[in-house]
CSV table of C-alpha atoms and ligand atoms in Angstrom, one decimal:
chain,number,residue,atom,x,y,z
I,1,MET,CA,-184.7,-100.5,151.8
I,2,LEU,CA,-181.1,-99.3,152.0
I,3,GLN,CA,-180.2,-97.2,149.0
I,4,ILE,CA,-177.2,-94.9,148.6
I,5,LEU,CA,-177.3,-94.2,144.9
I,6,ASN,CA,-180.7,-93.5,143.6
I,7,GLU,CA,-182.0,-94.4,140.2
I,8,GLU,CA,-180.6,-91.2,138.7
I,9,GLY,CA,-177.1,-92.0,140.1
I,10,LYS,CA,-177.4,-89.3,142.8
I,11,VAL,CA,-175.9,-90.1,146.1
I,12,ARG,CA,-177.7,-89.7,149.5
I,13,ALA,CA,-175.6,-87.2,151.4
I,14,GLY,CA,-173.7,-88.7,154.3
I,15,ALA,CA,-174.4,-92.3,153.3
I,16,GLU,CA,-171.4,-93.0,151.1
I,17,PRO,CA,-169.2,-95.8,152.2
I,18,ALA,CA,-165.5,-95.0,152.7
I,19,LEU,CA,-164.1,-96.1,149.4
I,20,ALA,CA,-161.1,-94.6,147.7
I,21,GLU,CA,-161.4,-93.3,144.2
I,22,GLU,CA,-159.4,-96.2,142.9
I,23,ASP,CA,-161.8,-98.7,144.5
I,24,LEU,CA,-164.8,-97.0,142.9
I,25,ARG,CA,-163.1,-97.2,139.5
I,26,LYS,CA,-162.2,-100.8,140.2
I,27,MET,CA,-165.8,-101.6,141.0
I,28,TYR,CA,-166.9,-100.0,137.7
I,29,ARG,CA,-164.2,-101.9,135.8
I,30,LEU,CA,-165.5,-105.2,137.3
I,31,MET,CA,-169.1,-104.4,136.5
I,32,VAL,CA,-168.2,-103.7,132.9
I,33,LEU,CA,-166.0,-106.8,132.7
I,34,THR,CA,-168.9,-108.9,134.1
I,35,ARG,CA,-171.3,-107.5,131.5
I,36,ALA,CA,-168.9,-108.1,128.7
I,37,THR,CA,-168.1,-111.7,129.9
I,38,ASP,CA,-171.8,-112.4,130.2
I,39,ALA,CA,-172.7,-111.0,126.7
I,40,LYS,CA,-170.0,-113.1,125.1
I,41,ALA,CA,-171.1,-116.3,126.9
I,42,LEU,CA,-174.6,-115.9,125.5
I,43,LYS,CA,-173.1,-115.5,122.0
I,44,LEU,CA,-170.9,-118.5,122.4
I,45,GLN,CA,-173.8,-120.6,123.6
I,46,ARG,CA,-175.9,-119.6,120.5
I,47,GLN,CA,-172.9,-120.5,118.3
I,48,GLY,CA,-172.7,-124.0,119.9
I,49,ARG,CA,-169.4,-123.2,121.6
I,50,MET,CA,-170.8,-123.3,125.1
I,51,GLY,CA,-173.4,-125.4,126.9
I,52,THR,CA,-176.4,-124.1,128.8
I,53,TYR,CA,-175.5,-120.7,130.4
I,54,ALA,CA,-177.2,-118.7,133.2
I,55,SER,CA,-176.8,-115.0,132.5
I,56,SER,CA,-175.9,-112.5,135.2
I,57,LEU,CA,-177.2,-109.5,133.3
I,58,GLY,CA,-178.7,-107.0,135.8
I,59,HIS,CA,-176.9,-108.7,138.8
I,60,GLU,CA,-173.6,-106.8,138.5
I,61,ALA,CA,-174.2,-104.5,141.6
I,62,CYS,CA,-175.3,-107.4,143.8
I,63,GLN,CA,-172.4,-109.5,142.8
I,64,ILE,CA,-169.6,-106.9,142.8
I,65,GLY,CA,-171.0,-105.3,146.0
I,66,THR,CA,-171.0,-108.6,147.7
I,67,ALA,CA,-167.5,-109.8,146.8
I,68,PHE,CA,-165.7,-106.5,147.1
I,69,PRO,CA,-165.4,-106.3,150.9
I,70,LEU,CA,-164.3,-109.9,151.3
I,71,ARG,CA,-160.8,-110.6,152.6
I,72,PRO,CA,-158.6,-113.4,151.2
I,73,GLU,CA,-159.2,-115.6,154.3
I,74,ASP,CA,-163.0,-115.4,154.0
I,75,TYR,CA,-164.9,-118.3,152.4
I,76,PHE,CA,-167.4,-118.0,149.6
I,77,PHE,CA,-170.2,-120.4,148.8
I,78,PRO,CA,-171.7,-119.2,145.5
I,79,TYR,CA,-174.5,-120.5,143.2
I,80,PHE,CA,-174.8,-120.7,139.5
I,81,ARG,CA,-175.6,-117.0,138.9
I,82,ASP,CA,-172.4,-115.4,140.4
I,83,LEU,CA,-170.2,-114.4,137.5
I,84,GLY,CA,-169.3,-110.9,138.9
I,85,THR,CA,-168.6,-112.3,142.4
I,86,TYR,CA,-166.1,-114.8,140.9
I,87,LEU,CA,-164.4,-112.1,138.8
I,88,THR,CA,-164.1,-109.7,141.8
I,89,LEU,CA,-162.5,-112.5,143.9
I,90,GLY,CA,-159.9,-113.0,141.2
I,91,TYR,CA,-161.2,-116.3,139.7
I,92,PRO,CA,-159.6,-116.8,136.3
I,93,LEU,CA,-162.1,-115.9,133.6
I,94,ALA,CA,-160.8,-118.7,131.3
I,95,ASP,CA,-161.7,-121.3,134.0
I,96,TYR,CA,-165.1,-119.9,134.4
I,97,TYR,CA,-165.8,-120.2,130.6
I,98,HIS,CA,-164.2,-123.6,130.6
I,99,TYR,CA,-166.8,-124.9,133.1
I,100,TRP,CA,-169.7,-123.5,131.1
I,101,MET,CA,-168.2,-125.0,128.0
I,102,GLY,CA,-168.9,-128.4,129.7
I,103,ASN,CA,-165.7,-129.3,131.6
I,104,GLU,CA,-165.9,-129.5,135.3
I,105,ALA,CA,-162.1,-128.8,135.5
I,106,GLY,CA,-163.1,-125.1,135.2
I,107,LEU,CA,-164.8,-125.2,138.6
I,108,ARG,CA,-161.7,-126.4,140.4
I,109,THR,CA,-160.8,-123.3,142.4
I,110,PRO,CA,-157.1,-122.4,142.1
I,111,ALA,CA,-155.0,-122.5,145.3
I,112,GLY,CA,-155.3,-119.5,147.4
I,113,LEU,CA,-158.9,-118.7,146.7
I,114,ASN,CA,-161.5,-119.9,149.2
I,115,ILE,CA,-164.4,-120.4,146.7
I,116,PHE,CA,-166.5,-123.5,146.8
I,117,PRO,CA,-167.7,-124.9,143.4
I,118,PHE,CA,-171.0,-123.2,142.8
I,119,ALA,CA,-174.1,-125.0,143.6
I,120,ILE,CA,-176.6,-126.2,141.0
I,121,PRO,CA,-179.0,-127.9,143.4
I,122,VAL,CA,-180.9,-124.9,144.7
I,123,ALA,CA,-180.0,-123.9,148.3
I,124,SER,CA,-177.6,-126.9,148.9
I,125,GLN,CA,-174.8,-124.4,149.4
I,126,ILE,CA,-176.5,-122.8,152.4
I,127,PRO,CA,-176.0,-125.5,155.1
I,128,GLN,CA,-172.6,-126.2,153.7
I,129,SER,CA,-171.7,-122.5,154.3
I,130,VAL,CA,-173.0,-122.8,157.9
I,131,GLY,CA,-170.8,-125.9,158.4
I,132,ALA,CA,-167.8,-124.0,157.2
I,133,ALA,CA,-168.6,-121.1,159.5
I,134,MET,CA,-169.0,-123.4,162.5
I,135,ALA,CA,-165.6,-124.9,161.6
I,136,ALA,CA,-164.0,-121.4,161.5
I,137,ARG,CA,-165.3,-120.7,165.0
I,138,ARG,CA,-164.1,-124.0,166.4
I,139,LEU,CA,-160.7,-123.4,164.9
I,140,LYS,CA,-160.8,-119.9,166.4
I,141,ARG,CA,-160.2,-118.3,163.0
I,142,LYS,CA,-161.4,-114.8,162.3
I,143,ASN,CA,-162.8,-115.5,158.8
I,144,ALA,CA,-166.3,-114.9,157.8
I,145,VAL,CA,-168.3,-117.0,155.3
I,146,VAL,CA,-170.5,-115.5,152.6
I,147,CYS,CA,-173.2,-117.5,150.9
I,148,THR,CA,-175.3,-116.3,147.9
I,149,PHE,CA,-178.6,-117.7,146.6
I,150,GLY,CA,-181.7,-116.6,144.7
I,151,ASP,CA,-185.2,-115.8,146.0
I,152,GLY,CA,-186.2,-119.4,144.9
I,153,ALA,CA,-183.7,-120.9,147.4
I,154,THR,CA,-185.7,-119.4,150.3
I,155,SER,CA,-188.5,-122.0,149.8
I,156,GLU,CA,-186.1,-124.9,150.2
I,157,GLY,CA,-185.7,-126.9,153.4
I,158,ASP,CA,-181.9,-126.2,153.2
I,159,PHE,CA,-182.6,-122.5,153.6
I,160,HIS,CA,-184.5,-123.1,156.9
I,161,GLU,CA,-182.1,-125.6,158.2
I,162,GLY,CA,-179.0,-123.5,157.4
I,163,LEU,CA,-180.3,-120.3,158.8
I,164,ASN,CA,-181.8,-121.9,161.9
I,165,PHE,CA,-178.4,-123.5,162.7
I,166,ALA,CA,-176.6,-120.2,162.0
I,167,GLY,CA,-178.9,-118.4,164.5
I,168,VAL,CA,-178.6,-121.0,167.2
I,169,PHE,CA,-174.9,-121.3,167.0
I,170,GLN,CA,-174.2,-117.6,166.1
I,171,THR,CA,-172.0,-118.5,163.2
I,172,PRO,CA,-170.0,-115.9,161.3
I,173,ASN,CA,-172.2,-116.2,158.2
I,174,VAL,CA,-173.3,-113.6,155.8
I,175,PHE,CA,-176.3,-114.8,153.7
I,176,VAL,CA,-176.9,-112.7,150.5
I,177,CYS,CA,-180.1,-113.4,148.7
I,178,TYR,CA,-180.2,-112.0,145.1
I,179,ASN,CA,-184.0,-111.4,144.9
I,180,ASN,CA,-184.3,-111.1,141.2
I,181,GLN,CA,-188.1,-111.5,141.2
I,182,TRP,CA,-188.1,-114.9,139.4
I,183,ALA,CA,-187.2,-118.5,140.0
I,184,ILE,CA,-187.4,-119.7,136.4
I,185,SER,CA,-191.1,-118.9,135.8
I,186,THR,CA,-192.2,-118.6,139.4
I,187,PRO,CA,-192.7,-115.0,140.3
I,188,ARG,CA,-191.7,-113.5,143.7
I,189,SER,CA,-195.3,-113.3,144.7
I,190,ARG,CA,-195.7,-117.1,144.5
I,191,GLN,CA,-192.4,-117.8,146.3
I,192,THR,CA,-193.4,-116.6,149.7
I,193,ALA,CA,-196.2,-114.8,151.5
I,194,SER,CA,-193.7,-112.8,153.5
I,195,GLU,CA,-193.7,-109.1,152.7
I,196,THR,CA,-189.9,-109.2,152.4
I,197,ILE,CA,-187.3,-111.9,152.3
I,198,SER,CA,-185.0,-110.0,154.7
I,199,GLN,CA,-187.7,-110.2,157.4
I,200,LYS,CA,-187.3,-114.0,157.5
I,201,ALA,CA,-184.1,-113.4,159.5
I,202,ALA,CA,-186.2,-112.4,162.5
I,203,ALA,CA,-187.6,-115.9,162.8
I,204,TYR,CA,-184.0,-117.2,163.1
I,205,GLY,CA,-183.0,-114.6,165.7
I,206,PHE,CA,-180.6,-112.4,163.7
I,207,PRO,CA,-180.7,-109.2,161.7
I,208,GLY,CA,-182.1,-109.0,158.2
I,209,VAL,CA,-181.4,-106.1,155.9
I,210,GLN,CA,-183.1,-105.2,152.6
I,211,VAL,CA,-180.9,-103.3,150.1
I,212,ASP,CA,-181.3,-102.0,146.6
I,213,GLY,CA,-179.5,-104.7,144.7
I,214,ASN,CA,-178.9,-102.4,141.7
I,215,ASP,CA,-177.0,-100.0,143.9
I,216,VAL,CA,-173.5,-101.3,144.2
I,217,LEU,CA,-172.6,-98.9,147.1
I,218,ALA,CA,-175.7,-100.0,149.1
I,219,VAL,CA,-174.8,-103.7,148.6
I,220,TYR,CA,-171.2,-103.0,149.5
I,221,ALA,CA,-172.2,-101.1,152.7
I,222,ALA,CA,-174.6,-103.8,153.9
I,223,VAL,CA,-172.2,-106.7,153.2
I,224,SER,CA,-169.3,-104.8,154.9
I,225,GLN,CA,-171.3,-104.2,158.0
I,226,ALA,CA,-172.5,-107.8,158.1
I,227,LEU,CA,-168.9,-109.0,157.7
I,228,ASP,CA,-167.8,-106.8,160.6
I,229,ARG,CA,-170.5,-108.4,162.7
I,230,ALA,CA,-169.5,-111.9,161.7
I,231,ARG,CA,-165.8,-111.2,162.4
I,232,ALA,CA,-166.6,-109.6,165.8
I,233,GLY,CA,-168.4,-112.8,166.9
I,234,ASP,CA,-171.8,-111.1,166.8
I,235,GLY,CA,-173.4,-113.8,164.5
I,236,PRO,CA,-175.0,-114.0,161.1
I,237,THR,CA,-176.9,-111.6,158.9
I,238,LEU,CA,-179.3,-112.1,156.1
I,239,ILE,CA,-179.2,-109.5,153.3
I,240,GLU,CA,-181.9,-109.3,150.6
I,241,ALA,CA,-180.6,-107.5,147.5
I,242,VAL,CA,-183.6,-106.5,145.5
I,243,THR,CA,-182.8,-106.7,141.8
I,244,TYR,CA,-184.1,-108.1,138.5
I,245,ARG,CA,-183.1,-111.0,136.2
I,246,MET,CA,-182.8,-109.1,133.0
I,247,GLY,CA,-182.2,-112.2,130.8
I,248,HIS,CA,-183.9,-115.5,130.5
I,249,HIS,CA,-183.4,-118.0,133.4
I,250,THR,CA,-180.8,-119.8,131.3
I,251,THR,CA,-180.2,-120.2,127.6
I,252,SER,CA,-182.7,-123.1,127.8
I,253,ASP,CA,-185.5,-120.8,128.9
I,254,ASP,CA,-187.8,-118.4,127.0
I,255,ALA,CA,-188.9,-115.8,129.5
I,256,THR,CA,-191.2,-114.1,127.0
I,257,ARG,CA,-193.7,-116.9,127.6
I,258,TYR,CA,-194.3,-115.8,131.2
I,259,ARG,CA,-192.9,-112.4,131.8
I,260,PRO,CA,-194.5,-109.0,130.9
I,261,ASP,CA,-192.3,-106.7,128.7
I,262,ASP,CA,-193.2,-103.7,130.8
I,263,ASP,CA,-191.3,-105.2,133.7
I,264,LEU,CA,-188.1,-105.2,131.7
I,265,LYS,CA,-188.5,-101.6,130.6
I,266,ALA,CA,-189.0,-100.5,134.2
I,267,TRP,CA,-185.9,-102.3,135.4
I,268,GLU,CA,-183.7,-101.1,132.4
I,269,ALA,CA,-184.1,-97.6,133.9
I,270,ARG,CA,-182.5,-98.9,137.1
I,271,ASP,CA,-179.4,-100.2,135.4
I,272,PRO,CA,-176.6,-100.7,138.0
I,273,LEU,CA,-173.8,-99.8,135.6
I,274,ARG,CA,-175.4,-96.5,134.5
I,275,ARG,CA,-175.9,-95.6,138.1
I,276,LEU,CA,-172.3,-96.0,139.1
I,277,GLN,CA,-171.2,-94.3,135.9
I,278,ILE,CA,-173.2,-91.1,136.7
I,279,TYR,CA,-171.9,-91.1,140.3
I,280,LEU,CA,-168.3,-91.4,139.0
I,281,ARG,CA,-168.9,-88.7,136.4
I,282,ASP,CA,-170.4,-86.3,139.0
I,283,ARG,CA,-167.2,-86.8,141.1
I,284,GLY,CA,-165.0,-86.1,138.0
I,285,GLU,CA,-163.8,-89.7,137.9
I,286,TRP,CA,-165.5,-90.8,134.6
I,287,ASP,CA,-165.3,-89.4,131.1
I,288,GLU,CA,-165.5,-90.9,127.6
I,289,ALA,CA,-161.8,-91.6,127.4
I,290,PHE,CA,-162.0,-93.6,130.7
I,291,GLU,CA,-165.0,-95.5,129.4
I,292,LYS,CA,-163.1,-96.4,126.2
I,293,VAL,CA,-160.2,-97.7,128.2
I,294,VAL,CA,-162.4,-99.8,130.4
I,295,GLN,CA,-164.5,-101.2,127.5
I,296,ASP,CA,-161.4,-102.1,125.5
I,297,ALA,CA,-159.7,-103.8,128.4
I,298,ALA,CA,-162.8,-105.8,129.1
I,299,ALA,CA,-163.2,-106.8,125.4
I,300,GLU,CA,-159.6,-107.9,125.3
I,301,ALA,CA,-159.8,-109.9,128.5
I,302,VAL,CA,-162.9,-111.7,127.3
I,303,GLU,CA,-161.3,-112.6,123.9
I,304,LYS,CA,-158.2,-113.9,125.6
I,305,ALA,CA,-160.2,-116.0,128.0
I,306,VAL,CA,-162.3,-117.5,125.2
I,307,ALA,CA,-159.2,-118.5,123.3
I,308,GLU,CA,-157.6,-120.0,126.3
I,309,ALA,CA,-160.7,-121.9,127.4
I,310,GLU,CA,-161.2,-123.3,123.8
I,311,SER,CA,-157.6,-124.4,123.7
I,312,ARG,CA,-158.2,-126.7,126.7
I,313,PRO,CA,-159.4,-130.3,126.6
I,314,VAL,CA,-163.1,-130.9,126.1
I,315,ALA,CA,-164.9,-133.1,128.6
I,316,THR,CA,-165.0,-136.8,128.0
I,317,PRO,CA,-167.8,-139.2,128.7
I,318,GLU,CA,-165.7,-140.7,131.5
I,319,ASP,CA,-165.9,-137.4,133.3
I,320,LEU,CA,-169.5,-138.0,134.0
I,321,PHE,CA,-168.5,-141.0,136.2
I,322,ALA,CA,-165.0,-140.0,137.4
I,323,PHE,CA,-165.6,-137.6,140.2
I,324,THR,CA,-168.4,-139.1,142.3
I,325,TYR,CA,-166.6,-142.0,144.1
I,326,LYS,CA,-163.0,-142.5,144.9
I,327,VAL,CA,-163.4,-146.1,143.8
I,328,MET,CA,-166.1,-146.5,141.2
I,329,PRO,CA,-168.8,-149.0,142.3
I,330,PRO,CA,-169.3,-151.9,139.9
I,331,VAL,CA,-172.8,-150.7,138.8
I,332,LEU,CA,-171.3,-147.4,137.6
I,333,GLY,CA,-168.5,-149.3,135.9
I,334,GLU,CA,-171.1,-151.3,134.0
I,335,GLN,CA,-172.9,-148.1,133.0
I,336,LEU,CA,-169.7,-146.5,131.8
I,337,ALA,CA,-168.8,-149.6,129.8
I,338,GLU,CA,-172.3,-149.5,128.2
I,339,LEU,CA,-172.0,-145.8,127.4
I,340,LYS,CA,-168.6,-146.4,125.7
I,341,ARG,CA,-170.1,-149.3,123.7
I,342,SER,CA,-173.0,-147.1,122.6
I,343,LEU,CA,-170.7,-144.2,121.7
I,344,ALA,CA,-168.5,-146.5,119.7
I,345,GLY,CA,-171.5,-147.9,117.9
I,346,GLU,CA,-172.7,-144.4,117.0
I,347,ALA,CA,-169.2,-143.5,115.8
I,348,GLY,CA,-169.2,-146.6,113.6
I,349,GLN,CA,-172.6,-145.9,112.0
T,401,TPP,C1,-183.1,-128.6,144.5
T,401,TPP,C2,-183.4,-128.1,143.1
T,401,TPP,N1,-184.6,-128.0,142.7
T,401,TPP,C3,-184.9,-127.5,141.4
T,401,TPP,C4,-183.9,-127.1,140.6
T,401,TPP,C5,-184.2,-126.6,139.2
T,401,TPP,N2,-183.9,-125.2,139.3
T,401,TPP,C6,-182.7,-124.7,138.8
T,401,TPP,S1,-182.6,-123.0,139.0
T,401,TPP,C7,-184.2,-122.9,139.7
T,401,TPP,C8,-184.7,-121.6,140.1
T,401,TPP,C9,-183.8,-120.8,141.0
T,401,TPP,O1,-184.4,-119.6,141.2
T,401,TPP,P1,-183.7,-118.6,142.3
T,401,TPP,O2,-183.2,-119.3,143.5
T,401,TPP,O3,-184.5,-117.4,142.4
T,401,TPP,O4,-182.3,-118.2,141.5
T,401,TPP,P2,-182.2,-117.4,140.1
T,401,TPP,O5,-182.1,-118.5,139.0
T,401,TPP,O6,-183.4,-116.5,140.0
T,401,TPP,O7,-180.9,-116.6,140.2
T,401,TPP,C10,-184.7,-124.2,139.8
T,401,TPP,C11,-186.1,-124.5,140.3
T,401,TPP,C12,-182.6,-127.3,141.1
T,401,TPP,N3,-181.5,-126.9,140.4
T,401,TPP,N4,-182.3,-127.7,142.3
T,402,MG,MG1,-184.6,-115.6,141.4
């Protein structure tokens, strides 16, 4: 397993990726912002100001390390647990909140960002990302395509079909699996009998790499290398980032019903933010004053985004029907009319 920063934040000599001081600090800022955004979302959900929410707590290194080496022309196919990746790519925080507050308008990617709306159906984004990569090759573009998914996605047919195609057609794909040890209540041991997830790449005829997913430098290094391969026409790579889902699956879940407490304690000691913080401190690039500036900036950005998202329109019942077909089929029209009648009836009671 590739590791550059160990659990005590100590760097493996000679393994550091070439990152400027400002880039390292930016990574840290993004990790702090991701954590602050996530914590606020959980509070908003409990206050009834947000719908179901899937926490990214513990995934900060996977997400920031994956997004950091992307170029503006690259395409990104995310899934529902990708907050830090979105923020690193410059997605407006208010939009992200707006989506989880229940309005799909928040998931309409602003012009200039090549981010597909994140997938809720597990693994459905994988073949789509392969299609985008095949298109890039046909159009003779130099962009790579990054697709993220969880360990649970590797049991889906879409995973097999997507990776098989990618191998046969040598597409410029980078597949990043956030192996967070759980797919809701299904543990990693019940997901696959393979010793690692990265080894599955061998069956598709391309390299697989396992990295410490709580080590942002290791994830960054592995993804950078895979992107270079993709851009050079050398084909796809599968990266398994080994991490842990520190929260419940979503706010609708209660992980205490199936997950031992000891696991959480062991993974708390591997906290990705702490690790980068120690590394920066050892290089003389972190002190309490810097921490305060970073924390204050994150808190301010979060509050501003919440206010902006809450000032936007809430979703309407029509939205459930509006975006599936260009012309609504009569049967859906009837259902919409029925929904409106029933809502009007409720309002009148
Ligand atoms: C095709 C499909 N089947 C089932 C579900 C219900 N579901 C939502 S998330 C999830 C587990 C996903 O686990 P994993 O891929 O490991 O991602 P994680 O949530 O751990 O980040 C399941 C089964 C779904 N959304 N789509
Ligand atoms: Mg998982």
